[in-house]
Amino acid sequence: MNRTIPYWLPTLLAVSLCACGARTLPLETVLLPAPGQLDASGPAAPLRHAGSLYNQYKDGASVVEKSANASIYLITFDVDLIPDSQNNSWTIWQLTEDGSTVDSFSINYTENTDIDLYLGIADFQTGRWQFQPAPASMEEVQVTPAQRSAKGSTYICLLAEGNGYLSIQGVSTMLDNGWDSAETGIELPSYIVQSPLGAIEVAGHPAVAFFDANGLSYLRAATADGMQPGDWGTPVLVDATASGQWIDMRIINGNPAIAYHDDNSAELRYVRCGSPEGALTTDWPSPVKIDNAPLDHVPECSLAQVDGTPALAYLSPDLNLTYRHSSSPDGNLAADWQAALVIHSGGGVSALNPSLQVIRGKPAVSFYDKQNGRQLFMAADTASGDKLSAWPAQPAVVTEGDLLEHSWADLLSLNSKPTMYLMHADSASNTDPNLRFRQIQGGNGNEDQDWSLTTSLFYSLSPGSGLLSGIGLGDYIAIAYSRDATDSLDVRVQRELPNSPFIYGYPEYPLPGSPSVLACDMLAVDDCPAFFYVTGDGKLRYARDFSFKQAKQ
């Protein structure tokens, strides 16, 4: 067939074409929803600095409206358009639904000489559909700003005219994932792969603590975005004597505070800044010794504000899980810290990667029992947890396996429930680590059955080298993790839906400039996921999602 483009302009629907045609089709065949009806009104899409482009393939599951004579196969999700001499056949596709914006797309379809295929793109500036003959299969089509809704979505209509059927296999989209990254100007060529970054939002700006040739340093962006030239200045030297392999930074009573391992003195130390920004060296007092470091192991630690004062869970010199709580709001004096409580002693190295959080108003900690191959959890029954009787006699087993080789987790509070993503390698069944999701289904998490296998699970491709960092964002959870398979750092943002045991989320986002990632730590900036990371070339980089809040609306 070689027909001219039909021209439709029904009163109830604004539809425009890129060329004039010879005849008008029946009204019922073109009653498509207007562009304004496709996307709920909302704030304008956020300003993008650059973004990272990635490819995503859309099948029939992305069809949001269709005519009665269009079919979607439930197994392959191919789409068949089946027009006849009286009726067109059409489908409307939503090419974005996760906060990304479409840069370009191409349609994968099997041509039929008895059918003319037309492509319509919703124009949100005019409120009309712009139709033209469909491009050849897999020919790229660029998307203009007018073809994105106020929320950043793009919709296309594939409409067939003729007699027969035409099969559409899918639409390949090139998406801007809303992330942008920036170099801080800091180079750390001798960085050690052992959780050596501490990242948080400080007075509305992203900030990071790290070890460099000068000691323990602190760097805060000059702006909230952290993406402009000059945003990253000279680091503030916090401890000139320190050199170590573990850092955790948190806001304690409004000011940044850092717990860290000092290899030179073989100590676990703590310091809280005297100002909300930490911009000057004089803002940082002398550090306090919390405990000695284990002889042959890094004193892995986790810092949190518990019952109004700083608290630490850490690997003690005798390799047990230890908890210390300060009696003062800042904790900057040795006398402030109460006696250390050994809350779990399992023999051998039994408290790796502790993660301390306040959940339901009480301190809770997850940790990896390397000696016995288990991910464990325990929660205190008081707000402070400063007495041994507040902690259960034995921790709950979150997960375990034959010869469990490694488990790396960040404990979070998601909808006020103890929650974690953990990197799990069970050599008896799978030599490659994978990501598992655990959340209690009942109780307070102190019983094994609270973490039953009916808990929601999410399995990813092998994350690889063991880098994992996660944060909670309301009823969302965001994780950044390294994957050897792609030699990059990926991000996944997940949401738990009410009354559902399943986790739904945005796709994994590979980020630019991230091969051979040596370290990463995630944070929330303006309620959007962000993180700092060190790449194989020793550069400290910062990345942030500028679309997350938009995607939630």
Coordinates of C-alpha atoms in Angstrom, one line a residue, residues 314-323 341-352 365 367-372 374 376 378 388 391-395:
Y314 CA 31.7 -1.9 66.7
L315 CA 34.0 -4.8 66.5
S316 CA 35.9 -4.9 69.8
P317 CA 39.5 -5.9 70.5
D318 CA 38.3 -9.4 71.3
L319 CA 36.3 -9.5 68.1
N320 CA 32.9 -9.3 69.7
L321 CA 30.0 -7.0 69.0
T322 CA 30.2 -4.1 71.4
Y323 CA 27.9 -1.1 72.1
L341 CA 28.7 -3.5 76.6
V342 CA 29.5 -6.7 74.9
I343 CA 26.1 -7.5 73.4
H344 CA 27.2 -10.5 71.4
S345 CA 30.1 -12.9 71.8
G346 CA 30.2 -15.7 69.2
G347 CA 33.8 -16.8 69.3
G348 CA 36.1 -15.9 66.5
V349 CA 35.3 -13.0 64.2
S350 CA 31.6 -12.7 65.0
A351 CA 30.6 -9.1 64.4
L352 CA 31.7 -7.8 61.0
V365 CA 22.0 -3.5 65.0
F367 CA 26.0 -7.7 61.7
Y368 CA 27.8 -10.6 60.0
D369 CA 28.9 -13.6 62.0
K370 CA 31.8 -14.7 59.9
Q371 CA 32.7 -17.5 62.3
N372 CA 29.4 -19.3 61.8
R374 CA 25.2 -16.0 59.5
L376 CA 22.4 -11.6 62.6
M378 CA 19.3 -7.7 67.6
L388 CA 23.1 -5.2 79.0
W391 CA 19.6 -6.5 74.7
P392 CA 18.4 -10.1 73.9
A393 CA 20.6 -13.0 75.1
Q394 CA 21.0 -14.2 71.5
P395 CA 20.6 -12.4 68.2

